[in-house]
mmCIF file of C-alpha atoms in Angstrom:
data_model
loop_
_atom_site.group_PDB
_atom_site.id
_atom_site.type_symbol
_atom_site.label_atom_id
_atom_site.label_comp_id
_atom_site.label_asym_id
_atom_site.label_seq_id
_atom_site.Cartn_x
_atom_site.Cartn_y
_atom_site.Cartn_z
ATOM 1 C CA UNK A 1 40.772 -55.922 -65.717
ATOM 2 C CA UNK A 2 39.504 -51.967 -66.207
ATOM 3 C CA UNK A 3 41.606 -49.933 -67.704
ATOM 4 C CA UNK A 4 43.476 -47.149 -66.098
ATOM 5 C CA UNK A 5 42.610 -43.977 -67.671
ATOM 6 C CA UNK A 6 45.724 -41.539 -69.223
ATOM 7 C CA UNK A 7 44.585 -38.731 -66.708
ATOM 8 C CA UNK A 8 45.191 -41.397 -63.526
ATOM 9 C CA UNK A 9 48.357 -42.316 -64.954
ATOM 10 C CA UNK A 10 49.513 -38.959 -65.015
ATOM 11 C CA UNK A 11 48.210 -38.136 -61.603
ATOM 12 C CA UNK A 12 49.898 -41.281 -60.049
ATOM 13 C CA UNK A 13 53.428 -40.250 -61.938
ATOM 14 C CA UNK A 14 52.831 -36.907 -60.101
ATOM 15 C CA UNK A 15 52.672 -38.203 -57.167
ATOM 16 C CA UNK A 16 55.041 -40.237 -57.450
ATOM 17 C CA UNK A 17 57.323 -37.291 -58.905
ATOM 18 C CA UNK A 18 56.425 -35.386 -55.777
ATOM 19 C CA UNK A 19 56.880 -38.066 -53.103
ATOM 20 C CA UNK A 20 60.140 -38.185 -54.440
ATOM 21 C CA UNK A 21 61.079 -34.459 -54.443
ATOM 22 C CA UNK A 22 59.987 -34.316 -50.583
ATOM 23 C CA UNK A 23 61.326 -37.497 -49.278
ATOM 24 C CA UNK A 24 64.726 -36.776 -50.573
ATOM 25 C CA UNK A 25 64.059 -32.849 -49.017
ATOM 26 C CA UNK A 26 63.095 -34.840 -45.803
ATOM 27 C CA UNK A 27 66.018 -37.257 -45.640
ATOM 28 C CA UNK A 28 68.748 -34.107 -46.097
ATOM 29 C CA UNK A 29 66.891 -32.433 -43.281
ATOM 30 C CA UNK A 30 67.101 -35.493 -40.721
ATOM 31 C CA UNK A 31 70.476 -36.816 -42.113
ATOM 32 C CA UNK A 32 72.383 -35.407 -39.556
ATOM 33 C CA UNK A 33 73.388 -32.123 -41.628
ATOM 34 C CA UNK A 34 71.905 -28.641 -41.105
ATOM 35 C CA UNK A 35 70.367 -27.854 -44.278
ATOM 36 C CA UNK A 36 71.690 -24.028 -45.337
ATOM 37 C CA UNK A 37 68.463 -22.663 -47.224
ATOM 38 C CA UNK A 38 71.075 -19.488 -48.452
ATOM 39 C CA UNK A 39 72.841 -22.561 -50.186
ATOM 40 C CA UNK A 40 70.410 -24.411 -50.764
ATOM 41 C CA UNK A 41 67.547 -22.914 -52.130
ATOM 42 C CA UNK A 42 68.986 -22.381 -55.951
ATOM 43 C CA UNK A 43 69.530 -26.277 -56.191
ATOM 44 C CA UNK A 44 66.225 -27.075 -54.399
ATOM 45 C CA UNK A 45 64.647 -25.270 -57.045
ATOM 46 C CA UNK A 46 67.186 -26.667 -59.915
ATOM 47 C CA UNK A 47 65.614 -30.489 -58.388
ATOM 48 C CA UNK A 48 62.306 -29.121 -58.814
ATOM 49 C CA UNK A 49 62.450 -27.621 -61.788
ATOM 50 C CA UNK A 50 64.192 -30.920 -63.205
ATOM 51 C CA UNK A 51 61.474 -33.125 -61.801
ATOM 52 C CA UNK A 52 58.760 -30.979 -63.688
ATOM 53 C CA UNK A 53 60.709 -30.877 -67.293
ATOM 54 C CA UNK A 54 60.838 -34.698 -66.378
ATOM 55 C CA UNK A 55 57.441 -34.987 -65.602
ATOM 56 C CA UNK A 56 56.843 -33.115 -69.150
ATOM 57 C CA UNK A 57 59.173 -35.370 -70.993
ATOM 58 C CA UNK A 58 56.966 -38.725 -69.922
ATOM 59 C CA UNK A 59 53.963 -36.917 -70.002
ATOM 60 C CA UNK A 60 53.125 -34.495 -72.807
ATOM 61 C CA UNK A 61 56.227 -34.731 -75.202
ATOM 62 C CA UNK A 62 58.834 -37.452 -75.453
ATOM 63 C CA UNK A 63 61.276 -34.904 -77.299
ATOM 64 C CA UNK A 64 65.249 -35.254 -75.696
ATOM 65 C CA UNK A 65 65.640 -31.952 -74.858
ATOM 66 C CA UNK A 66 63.023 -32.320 -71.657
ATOM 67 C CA UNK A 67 65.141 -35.064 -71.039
ATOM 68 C CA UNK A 68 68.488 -33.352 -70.889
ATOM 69 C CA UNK A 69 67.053 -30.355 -69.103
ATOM 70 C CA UNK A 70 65.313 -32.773 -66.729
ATOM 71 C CA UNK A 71 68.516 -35.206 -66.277
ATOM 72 C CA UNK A 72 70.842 -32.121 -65.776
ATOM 73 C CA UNK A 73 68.830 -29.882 -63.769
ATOM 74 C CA UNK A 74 67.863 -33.086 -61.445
ATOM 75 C CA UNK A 75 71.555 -34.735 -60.847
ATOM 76 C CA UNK A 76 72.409 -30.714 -59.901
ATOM 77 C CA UNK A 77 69.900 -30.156 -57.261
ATOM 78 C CA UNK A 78 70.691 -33.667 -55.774
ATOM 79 C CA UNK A 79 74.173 -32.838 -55.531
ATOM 80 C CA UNK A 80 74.229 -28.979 -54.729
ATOM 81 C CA UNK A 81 71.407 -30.067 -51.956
ATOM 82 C CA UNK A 82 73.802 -32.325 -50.634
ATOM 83 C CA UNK A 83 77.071 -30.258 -50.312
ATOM 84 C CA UNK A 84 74.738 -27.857 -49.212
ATOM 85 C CA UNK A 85 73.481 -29.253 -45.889
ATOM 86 C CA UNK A 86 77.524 -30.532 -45.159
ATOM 87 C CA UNK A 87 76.912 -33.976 -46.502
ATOM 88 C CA UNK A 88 79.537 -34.086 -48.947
ATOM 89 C CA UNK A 89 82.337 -32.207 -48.179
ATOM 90 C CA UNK A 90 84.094 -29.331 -49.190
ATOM 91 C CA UNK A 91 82.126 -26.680 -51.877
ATOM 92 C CA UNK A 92 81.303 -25.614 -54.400
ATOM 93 C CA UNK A 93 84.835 -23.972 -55.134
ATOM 94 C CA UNK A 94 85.837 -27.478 -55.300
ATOM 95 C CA UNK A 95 83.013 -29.346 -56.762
ATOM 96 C CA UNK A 96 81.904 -26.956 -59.517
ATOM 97 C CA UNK A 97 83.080 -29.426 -62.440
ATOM 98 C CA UNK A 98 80.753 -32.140 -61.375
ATOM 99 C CA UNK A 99 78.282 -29.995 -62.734
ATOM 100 C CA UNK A 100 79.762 -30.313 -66.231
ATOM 101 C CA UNK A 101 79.974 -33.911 -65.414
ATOM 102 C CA UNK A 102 76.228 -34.566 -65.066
ATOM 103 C CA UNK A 103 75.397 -32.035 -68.176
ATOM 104 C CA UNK A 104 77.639 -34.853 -69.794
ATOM 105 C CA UNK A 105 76.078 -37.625 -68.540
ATOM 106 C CA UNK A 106 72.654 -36.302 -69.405
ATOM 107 C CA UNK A 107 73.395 -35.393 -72.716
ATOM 108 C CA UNK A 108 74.076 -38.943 -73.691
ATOM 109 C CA UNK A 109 70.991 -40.374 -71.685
ATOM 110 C CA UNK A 110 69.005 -38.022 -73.924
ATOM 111 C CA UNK A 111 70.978 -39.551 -77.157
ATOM 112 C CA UNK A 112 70.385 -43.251 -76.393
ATOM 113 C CA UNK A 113 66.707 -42.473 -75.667
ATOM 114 C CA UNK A 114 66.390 -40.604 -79.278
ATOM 115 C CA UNK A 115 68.711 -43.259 -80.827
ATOM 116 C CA UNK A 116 69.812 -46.844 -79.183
ATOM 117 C CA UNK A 117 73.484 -46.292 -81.057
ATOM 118 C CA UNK A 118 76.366 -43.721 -81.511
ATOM 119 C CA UNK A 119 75.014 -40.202 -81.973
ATOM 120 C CA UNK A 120 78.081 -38.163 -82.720
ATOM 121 C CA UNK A 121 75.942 -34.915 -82.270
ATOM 122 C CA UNK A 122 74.959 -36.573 -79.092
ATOM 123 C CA UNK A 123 78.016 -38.592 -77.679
ATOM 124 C CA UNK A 124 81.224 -36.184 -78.642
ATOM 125 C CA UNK A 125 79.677 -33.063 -76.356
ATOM 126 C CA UNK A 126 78.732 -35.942 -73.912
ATOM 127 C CA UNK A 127 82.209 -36.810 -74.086
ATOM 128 C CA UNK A 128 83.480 -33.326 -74.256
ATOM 129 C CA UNK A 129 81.899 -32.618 -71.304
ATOM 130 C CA UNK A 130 82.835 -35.648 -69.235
ATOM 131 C CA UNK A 131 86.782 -35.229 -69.928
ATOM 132 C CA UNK A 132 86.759 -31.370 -69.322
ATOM 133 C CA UNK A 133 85.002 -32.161 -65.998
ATOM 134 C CA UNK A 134 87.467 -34.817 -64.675
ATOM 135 C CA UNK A 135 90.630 -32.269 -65.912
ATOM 136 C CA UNK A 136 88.980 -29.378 -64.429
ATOM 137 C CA UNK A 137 88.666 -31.584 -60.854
ATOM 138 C CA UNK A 138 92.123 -31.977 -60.348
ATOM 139 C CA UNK A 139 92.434 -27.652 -60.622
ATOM 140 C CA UNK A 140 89.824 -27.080 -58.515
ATOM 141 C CA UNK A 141 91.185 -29.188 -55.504
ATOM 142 C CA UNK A 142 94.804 -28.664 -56.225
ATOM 143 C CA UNK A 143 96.181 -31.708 -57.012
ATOM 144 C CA UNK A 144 98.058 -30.170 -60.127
ATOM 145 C CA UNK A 145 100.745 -27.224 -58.899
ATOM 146 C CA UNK A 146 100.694 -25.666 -62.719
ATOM 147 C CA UNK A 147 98.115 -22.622 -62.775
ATOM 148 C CA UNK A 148 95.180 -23.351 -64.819
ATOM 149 C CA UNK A 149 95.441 -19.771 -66.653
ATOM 150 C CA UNK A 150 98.689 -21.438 -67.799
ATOM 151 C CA UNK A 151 97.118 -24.626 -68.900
ATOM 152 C CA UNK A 152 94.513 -22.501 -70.581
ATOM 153 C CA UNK A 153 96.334 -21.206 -72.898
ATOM 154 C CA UNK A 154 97.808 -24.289 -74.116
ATOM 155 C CA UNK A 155 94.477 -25.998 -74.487
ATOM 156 C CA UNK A 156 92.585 -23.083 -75.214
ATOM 157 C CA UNK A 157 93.853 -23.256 -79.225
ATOM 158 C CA UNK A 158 93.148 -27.152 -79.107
ATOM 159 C CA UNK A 159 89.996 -27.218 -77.708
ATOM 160 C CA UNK A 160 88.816 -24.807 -80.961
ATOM 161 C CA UNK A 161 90.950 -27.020 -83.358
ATOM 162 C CA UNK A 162 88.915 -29.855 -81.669
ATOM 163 C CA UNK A 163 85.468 -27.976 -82.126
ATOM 164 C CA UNK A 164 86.273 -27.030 -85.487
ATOM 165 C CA UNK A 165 87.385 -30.558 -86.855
ATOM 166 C CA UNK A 166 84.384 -31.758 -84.754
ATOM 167 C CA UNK A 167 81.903 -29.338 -87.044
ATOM 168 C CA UNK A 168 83.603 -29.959 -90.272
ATOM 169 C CA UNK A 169 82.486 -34.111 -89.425
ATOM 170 C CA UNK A 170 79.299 -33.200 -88.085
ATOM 171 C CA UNK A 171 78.905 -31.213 -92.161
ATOM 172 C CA UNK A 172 80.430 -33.477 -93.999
ATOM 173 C CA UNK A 173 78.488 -36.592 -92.088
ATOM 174 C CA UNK A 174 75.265 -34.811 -93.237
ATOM 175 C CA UNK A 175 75.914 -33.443 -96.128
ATOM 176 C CA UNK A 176 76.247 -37.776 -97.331
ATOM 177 C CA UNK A 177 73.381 -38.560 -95.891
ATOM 178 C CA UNK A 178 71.645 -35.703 -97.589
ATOM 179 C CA UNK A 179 72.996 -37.025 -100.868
ATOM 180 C CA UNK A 180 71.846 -40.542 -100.361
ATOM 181 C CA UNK A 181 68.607 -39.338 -99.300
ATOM 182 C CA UNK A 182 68.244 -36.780 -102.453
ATOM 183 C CA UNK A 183 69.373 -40.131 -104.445
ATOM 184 C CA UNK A 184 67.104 -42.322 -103.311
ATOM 185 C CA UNK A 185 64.140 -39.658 -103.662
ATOM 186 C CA UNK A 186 65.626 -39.079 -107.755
ATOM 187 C CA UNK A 187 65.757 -42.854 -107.989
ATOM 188 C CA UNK A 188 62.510 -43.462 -106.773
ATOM 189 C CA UNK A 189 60.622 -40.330 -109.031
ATOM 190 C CA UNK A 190 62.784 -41.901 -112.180
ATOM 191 C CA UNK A 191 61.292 -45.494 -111.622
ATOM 192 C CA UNK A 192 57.684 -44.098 -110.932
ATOM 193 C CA UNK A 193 57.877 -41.992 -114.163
ATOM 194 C CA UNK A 194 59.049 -44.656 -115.723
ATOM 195 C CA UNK A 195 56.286 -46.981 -115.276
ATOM 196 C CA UNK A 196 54.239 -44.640 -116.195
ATOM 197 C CA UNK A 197 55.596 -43.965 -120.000
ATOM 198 C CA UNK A 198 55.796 -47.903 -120.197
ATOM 199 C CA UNK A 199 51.751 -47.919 -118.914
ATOM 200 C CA UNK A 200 50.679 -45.104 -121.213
ATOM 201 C CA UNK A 201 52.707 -46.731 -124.419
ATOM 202 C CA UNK A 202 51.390 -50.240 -123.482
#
């Protein structure tokens, strides 16, 4: 069988890339909805922009942060596309922290693909992100009575207790790892030296 060459590859996942892009544009604009380019046009160019960072993550560098970008940028130009042609109801007044939702969700993505296990710099702003989202739903469509500039002050001092206990970890996590590391290097140059007073007096 001949083999595909790198530049085909990357032509085909182009395409691909792009079929998707317009078939989704072409399904919002025959769904039934009328498609409000004023709305619109800011997420349709948040879906393309996330297809090209994707396109550069699989492509030309496999670091997470195209992912992330690509991930986040894509899941908001799906949805804001959507709520803008009347598909999903209500707006963005109400839906607003779904975008912290899917900055969440591809924060971890981007974790798991630079390490298959728990990445606290990775998973706790996932996390983070994905609470604050869900808490921040039930303001935006009213389904708590209590003011959020109320609830803002209460959580406002916890949330920085949080983020500062979280930083202190994330030092103190590295800071051991550092040490084993600097260890093992010391260990390693005392052996090799080692053997090499034992060669020379042989």
């Amino acid at each position: 069988m001949k083999k595909v060459s790198t530049s085909l590859l990357n032509i085909i996942l182009f395409l691909g890339m792009l079929f998707l892009v317009v078939g989704f544009l072409f399904f919002v604009g025959f769904s039934g909805g009328s498609l409000n380019l004023a709305k619109s046009v800011a997420f349709i160019l948040f879906l393309v922009a996330g297809f090209a960072f994707l396109y550069s993550f699989l492509v030309f560098s496999n670091k997470p942060f195209f992912l992330f970008v690509g991930l986040m940028f894509t899941l908001w130009g799906i949805f804001g596309t959507l709520m803008g042609t009347g598909i999903v109801p209500f707006s963005l007044k109400e839906w607003w922290p779904l975008f912290l939702l899917f900055s969440g969700i591809a924060l971890f993505c981007s974790g798991k693909v630079k390490n298959k296990k728990i990445v606290i710099a990775y998973d706790f702003p996932a996390l983070f992100l994905i609470v604050m989202s869900a808490i921040f739903l039930f303001f935006s469509f009213g389904l708590i009575d209590v003011s959020f500039s109320m609830v803002a002050v209460v959580l406002g001092p916890l949330l920085l207790i949080c983020a500062g206990v979280f930083l202190v970890i994330i030092f103190l996590y590295r800071k051991q790892i550092n040490s084993i590391i600097d260890n093992d290097f010391v260990d390693e140059d005392f052996d090799e030296n080692a053997e090499n007073i034992v060669g020379e007096d042989l």
